[in-house]
Tab-separated table of C-alpha atoms and ligand atoms in Angstrom:
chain	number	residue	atom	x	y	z
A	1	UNK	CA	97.548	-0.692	5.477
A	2	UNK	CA	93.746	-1.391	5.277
A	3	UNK	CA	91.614	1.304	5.579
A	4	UNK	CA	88.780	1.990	8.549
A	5	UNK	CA	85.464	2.424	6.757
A	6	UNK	CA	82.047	3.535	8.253
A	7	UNK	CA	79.400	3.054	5.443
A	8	UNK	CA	75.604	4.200	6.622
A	9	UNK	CA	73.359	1.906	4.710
A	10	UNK	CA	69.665	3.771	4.421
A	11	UNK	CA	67.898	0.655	3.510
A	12	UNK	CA	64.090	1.742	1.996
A	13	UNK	CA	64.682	5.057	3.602
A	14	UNK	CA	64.149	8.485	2.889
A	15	UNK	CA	62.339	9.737	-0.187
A	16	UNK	CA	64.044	12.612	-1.972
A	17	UNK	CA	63.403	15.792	-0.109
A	18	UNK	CA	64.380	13.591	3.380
A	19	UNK	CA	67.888	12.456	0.939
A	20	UNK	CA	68.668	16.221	0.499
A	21	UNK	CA	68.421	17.064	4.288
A	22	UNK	CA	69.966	14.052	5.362
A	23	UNK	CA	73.059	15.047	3.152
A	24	UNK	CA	72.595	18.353	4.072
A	25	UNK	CA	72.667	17.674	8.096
A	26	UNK	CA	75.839	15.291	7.222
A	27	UNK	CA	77.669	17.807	5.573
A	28	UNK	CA	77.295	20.463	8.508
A	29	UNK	CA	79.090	17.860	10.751
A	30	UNK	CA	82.665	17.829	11.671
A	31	UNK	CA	84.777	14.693	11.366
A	32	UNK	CA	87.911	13.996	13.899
A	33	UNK	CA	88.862	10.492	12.864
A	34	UNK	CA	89.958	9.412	9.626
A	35	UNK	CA	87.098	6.992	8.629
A	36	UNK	CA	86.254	7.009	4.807
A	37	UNK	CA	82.929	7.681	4.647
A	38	UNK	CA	79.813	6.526	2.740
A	39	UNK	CA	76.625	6.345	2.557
A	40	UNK	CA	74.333	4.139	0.838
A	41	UNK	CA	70.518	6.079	-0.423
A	42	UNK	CA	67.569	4.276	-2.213
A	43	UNK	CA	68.975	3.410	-6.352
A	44	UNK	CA	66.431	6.172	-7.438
A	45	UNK	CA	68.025	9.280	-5.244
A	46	UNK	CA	71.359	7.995	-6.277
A	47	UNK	CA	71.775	10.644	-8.800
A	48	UNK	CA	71.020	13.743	-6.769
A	49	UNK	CA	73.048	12.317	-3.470
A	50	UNK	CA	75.921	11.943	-5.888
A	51	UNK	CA	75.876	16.176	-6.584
A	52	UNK	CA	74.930	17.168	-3.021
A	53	UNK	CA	77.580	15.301	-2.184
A	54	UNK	CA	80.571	16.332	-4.811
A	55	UNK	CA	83.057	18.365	-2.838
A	56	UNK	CA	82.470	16.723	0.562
A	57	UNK	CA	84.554	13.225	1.676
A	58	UNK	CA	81.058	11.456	1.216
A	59	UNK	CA	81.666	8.636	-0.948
A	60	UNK	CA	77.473	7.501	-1.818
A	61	UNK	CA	76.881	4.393	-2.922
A	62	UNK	CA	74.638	1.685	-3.979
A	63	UNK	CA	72.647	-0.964	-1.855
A	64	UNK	CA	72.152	-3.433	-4.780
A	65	UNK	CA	72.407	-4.101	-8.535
A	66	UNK	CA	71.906	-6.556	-10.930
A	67	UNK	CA	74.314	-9.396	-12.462
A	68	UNK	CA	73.324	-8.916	-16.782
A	69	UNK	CA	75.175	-5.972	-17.914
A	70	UNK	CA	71.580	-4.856	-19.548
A	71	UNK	CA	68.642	-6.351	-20.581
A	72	UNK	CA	65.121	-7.553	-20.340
A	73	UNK	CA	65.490	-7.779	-16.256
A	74	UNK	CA	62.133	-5.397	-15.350
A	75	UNK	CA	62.751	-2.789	-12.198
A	76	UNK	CA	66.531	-3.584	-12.173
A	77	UNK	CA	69.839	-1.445	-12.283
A	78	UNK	CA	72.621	-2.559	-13.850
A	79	UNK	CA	76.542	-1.488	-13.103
A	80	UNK	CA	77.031	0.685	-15.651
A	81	UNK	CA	73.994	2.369	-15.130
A	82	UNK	CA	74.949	3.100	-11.506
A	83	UNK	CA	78.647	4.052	-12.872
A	84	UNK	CA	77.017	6.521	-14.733
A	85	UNK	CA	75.614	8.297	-12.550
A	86	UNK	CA	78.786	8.571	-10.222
A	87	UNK	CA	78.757	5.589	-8.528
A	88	UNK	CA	81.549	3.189	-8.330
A	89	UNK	CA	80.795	1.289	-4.932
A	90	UNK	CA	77.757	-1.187	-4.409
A	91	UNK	CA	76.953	-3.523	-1.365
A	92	UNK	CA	76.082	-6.987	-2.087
A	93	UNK	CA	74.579	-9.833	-0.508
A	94	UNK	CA	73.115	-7.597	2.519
A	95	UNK	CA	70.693	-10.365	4.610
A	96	UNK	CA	67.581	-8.546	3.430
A	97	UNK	CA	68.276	-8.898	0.086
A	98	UNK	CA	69.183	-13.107	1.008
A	99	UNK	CA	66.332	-13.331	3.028
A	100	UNK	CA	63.502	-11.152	1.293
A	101	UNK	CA	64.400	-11.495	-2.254
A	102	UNK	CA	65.942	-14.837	-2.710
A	103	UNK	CA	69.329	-14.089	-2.900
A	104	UNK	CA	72.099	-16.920	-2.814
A	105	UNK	CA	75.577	-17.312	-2.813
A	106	UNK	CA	75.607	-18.774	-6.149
A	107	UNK	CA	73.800	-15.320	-7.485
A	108	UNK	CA	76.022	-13.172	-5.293
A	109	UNK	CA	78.982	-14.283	-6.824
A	110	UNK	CA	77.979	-13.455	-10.410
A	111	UNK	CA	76.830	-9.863	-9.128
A	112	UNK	CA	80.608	-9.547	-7.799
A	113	UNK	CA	81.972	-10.512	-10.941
A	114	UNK	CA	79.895	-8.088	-13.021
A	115	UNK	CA	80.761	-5.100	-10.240
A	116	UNK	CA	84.446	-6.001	-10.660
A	117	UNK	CA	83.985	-6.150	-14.348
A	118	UNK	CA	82.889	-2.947	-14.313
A	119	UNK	CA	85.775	-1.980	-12.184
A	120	UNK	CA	83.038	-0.998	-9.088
A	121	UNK	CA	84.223	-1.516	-5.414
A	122	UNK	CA	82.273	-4.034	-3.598
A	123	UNK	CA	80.809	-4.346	-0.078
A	124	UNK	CA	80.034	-8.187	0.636
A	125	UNK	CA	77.759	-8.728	3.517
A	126	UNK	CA	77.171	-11.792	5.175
A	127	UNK	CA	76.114	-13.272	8.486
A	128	UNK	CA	75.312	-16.514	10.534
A	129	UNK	CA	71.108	-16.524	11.610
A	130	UNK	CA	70.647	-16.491	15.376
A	131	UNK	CA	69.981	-20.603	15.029
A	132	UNK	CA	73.216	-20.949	13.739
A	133	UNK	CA	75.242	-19.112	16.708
A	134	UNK	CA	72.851	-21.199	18.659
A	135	UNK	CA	73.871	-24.478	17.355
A	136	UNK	CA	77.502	-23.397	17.062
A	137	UNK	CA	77.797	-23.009	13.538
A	138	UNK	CA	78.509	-19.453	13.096
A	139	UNK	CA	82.195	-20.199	11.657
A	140	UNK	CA	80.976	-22.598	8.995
A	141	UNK	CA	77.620	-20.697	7.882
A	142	UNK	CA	80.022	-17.604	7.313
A	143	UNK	CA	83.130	-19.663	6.106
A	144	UNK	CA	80.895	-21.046	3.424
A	145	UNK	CA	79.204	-17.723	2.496
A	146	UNK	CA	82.772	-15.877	1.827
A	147	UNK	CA	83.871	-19.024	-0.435
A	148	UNK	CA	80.788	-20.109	-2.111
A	149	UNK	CA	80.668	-15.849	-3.495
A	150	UNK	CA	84.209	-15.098	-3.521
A	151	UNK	CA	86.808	-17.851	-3.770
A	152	UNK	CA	86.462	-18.159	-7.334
A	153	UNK	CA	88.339	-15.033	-7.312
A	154	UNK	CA	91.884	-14.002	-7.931
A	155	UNK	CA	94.156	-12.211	-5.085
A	156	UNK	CA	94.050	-9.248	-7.269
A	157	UNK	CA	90.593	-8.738	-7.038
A	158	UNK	CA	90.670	-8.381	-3.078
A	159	UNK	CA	91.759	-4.708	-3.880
A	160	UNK	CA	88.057	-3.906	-4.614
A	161	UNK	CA	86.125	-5.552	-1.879
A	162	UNK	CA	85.733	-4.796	1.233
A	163	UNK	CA	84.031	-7.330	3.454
A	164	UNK	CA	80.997	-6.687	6.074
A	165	UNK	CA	80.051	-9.105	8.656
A	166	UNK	CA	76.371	-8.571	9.751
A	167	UNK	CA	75.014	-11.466	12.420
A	168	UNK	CA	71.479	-11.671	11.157
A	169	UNK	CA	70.110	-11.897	15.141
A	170	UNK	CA	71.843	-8.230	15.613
A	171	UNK	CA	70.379	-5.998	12.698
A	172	UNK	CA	67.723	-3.736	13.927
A	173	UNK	CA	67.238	-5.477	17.108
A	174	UNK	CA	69.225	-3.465	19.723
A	175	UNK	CA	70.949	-6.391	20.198
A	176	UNK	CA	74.867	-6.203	19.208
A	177	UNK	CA	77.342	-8.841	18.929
A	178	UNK	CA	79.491	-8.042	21.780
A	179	UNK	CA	83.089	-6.585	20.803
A	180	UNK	CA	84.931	-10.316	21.786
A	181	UNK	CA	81.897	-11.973	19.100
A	182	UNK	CA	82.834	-9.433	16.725
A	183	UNK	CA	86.285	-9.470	16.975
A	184	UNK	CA	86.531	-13.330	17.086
A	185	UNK	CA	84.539	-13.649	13.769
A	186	UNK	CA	86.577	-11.582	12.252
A	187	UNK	CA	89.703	-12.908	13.058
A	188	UNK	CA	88.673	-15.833	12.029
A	189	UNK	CA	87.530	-14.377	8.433
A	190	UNK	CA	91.106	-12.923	7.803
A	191	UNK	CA	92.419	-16.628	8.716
A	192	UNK	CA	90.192	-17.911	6.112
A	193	UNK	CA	91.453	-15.069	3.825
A	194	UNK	CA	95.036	-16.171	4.882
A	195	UNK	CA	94.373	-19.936	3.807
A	196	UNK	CA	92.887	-19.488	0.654
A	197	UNK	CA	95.008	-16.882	-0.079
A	198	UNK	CA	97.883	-15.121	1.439
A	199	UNK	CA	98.673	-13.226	4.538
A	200	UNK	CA	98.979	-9.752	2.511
A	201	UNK	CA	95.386	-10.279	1.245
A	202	UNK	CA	94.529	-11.161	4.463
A	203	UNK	CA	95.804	-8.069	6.410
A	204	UNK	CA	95.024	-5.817	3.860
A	205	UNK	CA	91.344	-6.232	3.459
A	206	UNK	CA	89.101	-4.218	5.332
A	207	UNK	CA	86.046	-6.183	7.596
A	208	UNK	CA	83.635	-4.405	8.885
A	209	UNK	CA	81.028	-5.199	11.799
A	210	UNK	CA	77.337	-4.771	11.084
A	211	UNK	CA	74.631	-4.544	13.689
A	212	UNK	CA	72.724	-2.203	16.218
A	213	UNK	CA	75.938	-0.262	15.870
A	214	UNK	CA	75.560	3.173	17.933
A	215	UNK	CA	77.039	6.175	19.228
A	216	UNK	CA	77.027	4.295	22.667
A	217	UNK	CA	79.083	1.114	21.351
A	218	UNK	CA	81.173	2.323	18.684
A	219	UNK	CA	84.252	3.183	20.048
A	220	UNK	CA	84.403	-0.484	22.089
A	221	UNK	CA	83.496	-2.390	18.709
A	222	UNK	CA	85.604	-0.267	16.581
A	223	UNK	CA	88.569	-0.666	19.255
A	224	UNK	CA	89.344	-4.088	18.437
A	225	UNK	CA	92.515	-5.063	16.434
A	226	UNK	CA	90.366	-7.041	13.061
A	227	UNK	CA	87.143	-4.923	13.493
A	228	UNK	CA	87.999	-1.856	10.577
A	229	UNK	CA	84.578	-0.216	10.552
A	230	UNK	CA	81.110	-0.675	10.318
A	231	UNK	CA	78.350	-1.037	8.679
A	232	UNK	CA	75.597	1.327	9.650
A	233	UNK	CA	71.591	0.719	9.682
A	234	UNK	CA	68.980	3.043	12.241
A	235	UNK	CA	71.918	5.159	13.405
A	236	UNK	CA	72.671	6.046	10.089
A	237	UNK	CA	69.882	8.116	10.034
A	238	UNK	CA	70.771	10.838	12.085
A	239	UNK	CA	73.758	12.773	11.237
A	240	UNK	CA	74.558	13.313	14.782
A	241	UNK	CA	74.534	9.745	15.640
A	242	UNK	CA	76.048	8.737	12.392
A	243	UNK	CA	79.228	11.263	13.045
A	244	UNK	CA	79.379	9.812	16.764
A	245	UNK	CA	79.922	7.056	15.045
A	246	UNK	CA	82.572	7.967	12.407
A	247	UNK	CA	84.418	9.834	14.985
A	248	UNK	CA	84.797	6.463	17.551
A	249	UNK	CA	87.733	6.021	15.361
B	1	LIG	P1	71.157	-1.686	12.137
B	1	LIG	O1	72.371	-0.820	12.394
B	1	LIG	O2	69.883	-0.915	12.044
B	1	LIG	O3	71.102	-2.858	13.062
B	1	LIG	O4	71.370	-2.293	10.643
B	1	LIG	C1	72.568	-2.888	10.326
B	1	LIG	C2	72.573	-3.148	8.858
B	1	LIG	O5	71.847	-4.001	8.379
B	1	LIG	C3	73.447	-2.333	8.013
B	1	LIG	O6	73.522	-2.860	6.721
C-alpha cells in the first residue's frame, strides 16, 4: 500500500529563530489523519529542525543537494553531509531550482543517483509550464521529465522515491490545478510507471500534487483515487493551515 504524504516545502523561508517557532507551533497541533509528515527548512537550519523535531512524527528534510559526494563545489551540500546531520530525505528537481538555477533533467538524474547511493529517500518534482498545458503538451513535457531523470533506474529503486507533480502555472499563484487536472496527470504518471515498469511499482509509489494547495482545497484534491498527498508551499507556513491540510486526509 503506498503511503499518503504531506511534505511543507519552506522554500528561502524563515531564518532560525522563525524555524524554532514554526516547529514549535507545528508540534502544538493535533493530527487526525494518518499523513506522514515533513517538512522541508533552509540547508543551514537543517541541523537544529532535526532536534526540535526528534520525538515528534515530523520527518524534516532537505530542499536540495549536490550530485559529487564532496569536493571543490563552493556553497554546496553534499548527501552525506545532510545524512549527517539527520537527514535522510531530499527533494529534487523542484521548478525553482530548473528554472532559477539551471537545473536539467540530465543533472537531476545524477543528483538521484548520488541520494540513492547514499541510501536517502527522494522527492522528484516536476511540472508542465502554463505554455505547455496551453499547447496541449502537458503529458509529454512531464512524460519526458520522469524518464529523462529516472528511467535509468532499476524497479528496486522506486522504494525510495516518491514522486511530486507541481504544474509550474499553479505554484504561488492562487491558481490550482483543479482535482480532475490533478487526478488525470497523475493517472497518467502511474501508467507511465506501469509501462516502463510494472503494475506493483506503479501502484505502490506515492504522487503527490503540488500547487496553491490550501486548507480550502485539500480535502477535494486529496480525495481523488492517484492523488497521495501534497506538496506544500505558502500554506506551509502556518501551522494551522499546514495541519488543515494534513488532516484533509
Ligand atoms: P505553493 O503551495 O506556494 O503554490 O507552492 C507549491 C510548491 O512549490 C511546493 O514545493
Amino acid at each position: 500500500m503506498r503511503k499518503n504524504i504531506v511534505a511543507g516545502n519552506w522554500k528561502m523561508n524563515n531564518d532560525l529563530p522563525q524555524t524554532e517557532a514554526l516547529i514549535a507551533d507545528l508540534l502544538k497541533q493535533n493530527q487526525t489523519s494518518r499523513a506522514e509528515v515533513m517538512i522541508a527548512p533552509t540547508a543551514v537550519n537543517l541541523f537544529q529542525a532535526f532536534h526540535n523535531t526528534i520525538n515528534s512524527n515530523i520527518e524534516v528534510v532537505a530542499q536540495n543537494m549536490h550530485f559529487a559526494e564532496n569536493g571543490a563545489y563552493t556553497g554546496e551540500v553534499s548527501a552525506s553531509m545532510l545524512k549527517s546531520v539527520g537527514i535522510n530525505t531530499v527533494i529534487l528537481g523542484h521548478s525553482e531550482r530548473r528554472a532559477y538555477f539551471n537545473e536539467t533533467d540530465e543533472l537531476l538524474a545524477k543528483k538521484v543517483d548520488t541520494a540513492l547511493k547514499n541510501d536517502m529517500r527522494v522527492i522528484f518534482c516536476f511540472g508542465e509550464e502554463l505554455s505547455d498545458r496551453k499547447a496541449g503538451n502537458e503529458e509529454k513535457v512531464v512524460g519526458n521529465q520522469i524518464k529523462n531523470a529516472l528511467f535509468h533506474l532499476n524497479a528496486s529503486a522506486f522504494k525510495n522515491i516518491v514522486l511530486a507533480y507541481e504544474p509550474v502555472w499553479a505554484i504561488g499563484t492562487g491558481e490550482t490545478a483543479s482535482p480532475e487536472q490533478a487526478q488525470d496527470m497523475h493517472k497518467f504518471i502511474r501508467q507511465t510507471l506501469n509501462t516502463k515498469y510494472s503494475e506493483q511499482v506503479s501502484q505502490d509509489m506515492s504522487i503527490l500534487y503540488g500547487g496553491s494547495v490550501k486548507p480550502a482545497n485539500a480535502k477535494e484534491i486529496f480525495g481523488k483515487p492517484d492523488v497521495d498527498g501534497g506538496l506544500i508551499g505558502g500554506a506551509a507556513l502556518n501551522a494551522e493551515d499546514f495541519y488543515a491540510i494534513i488532516n484533509a486526509f
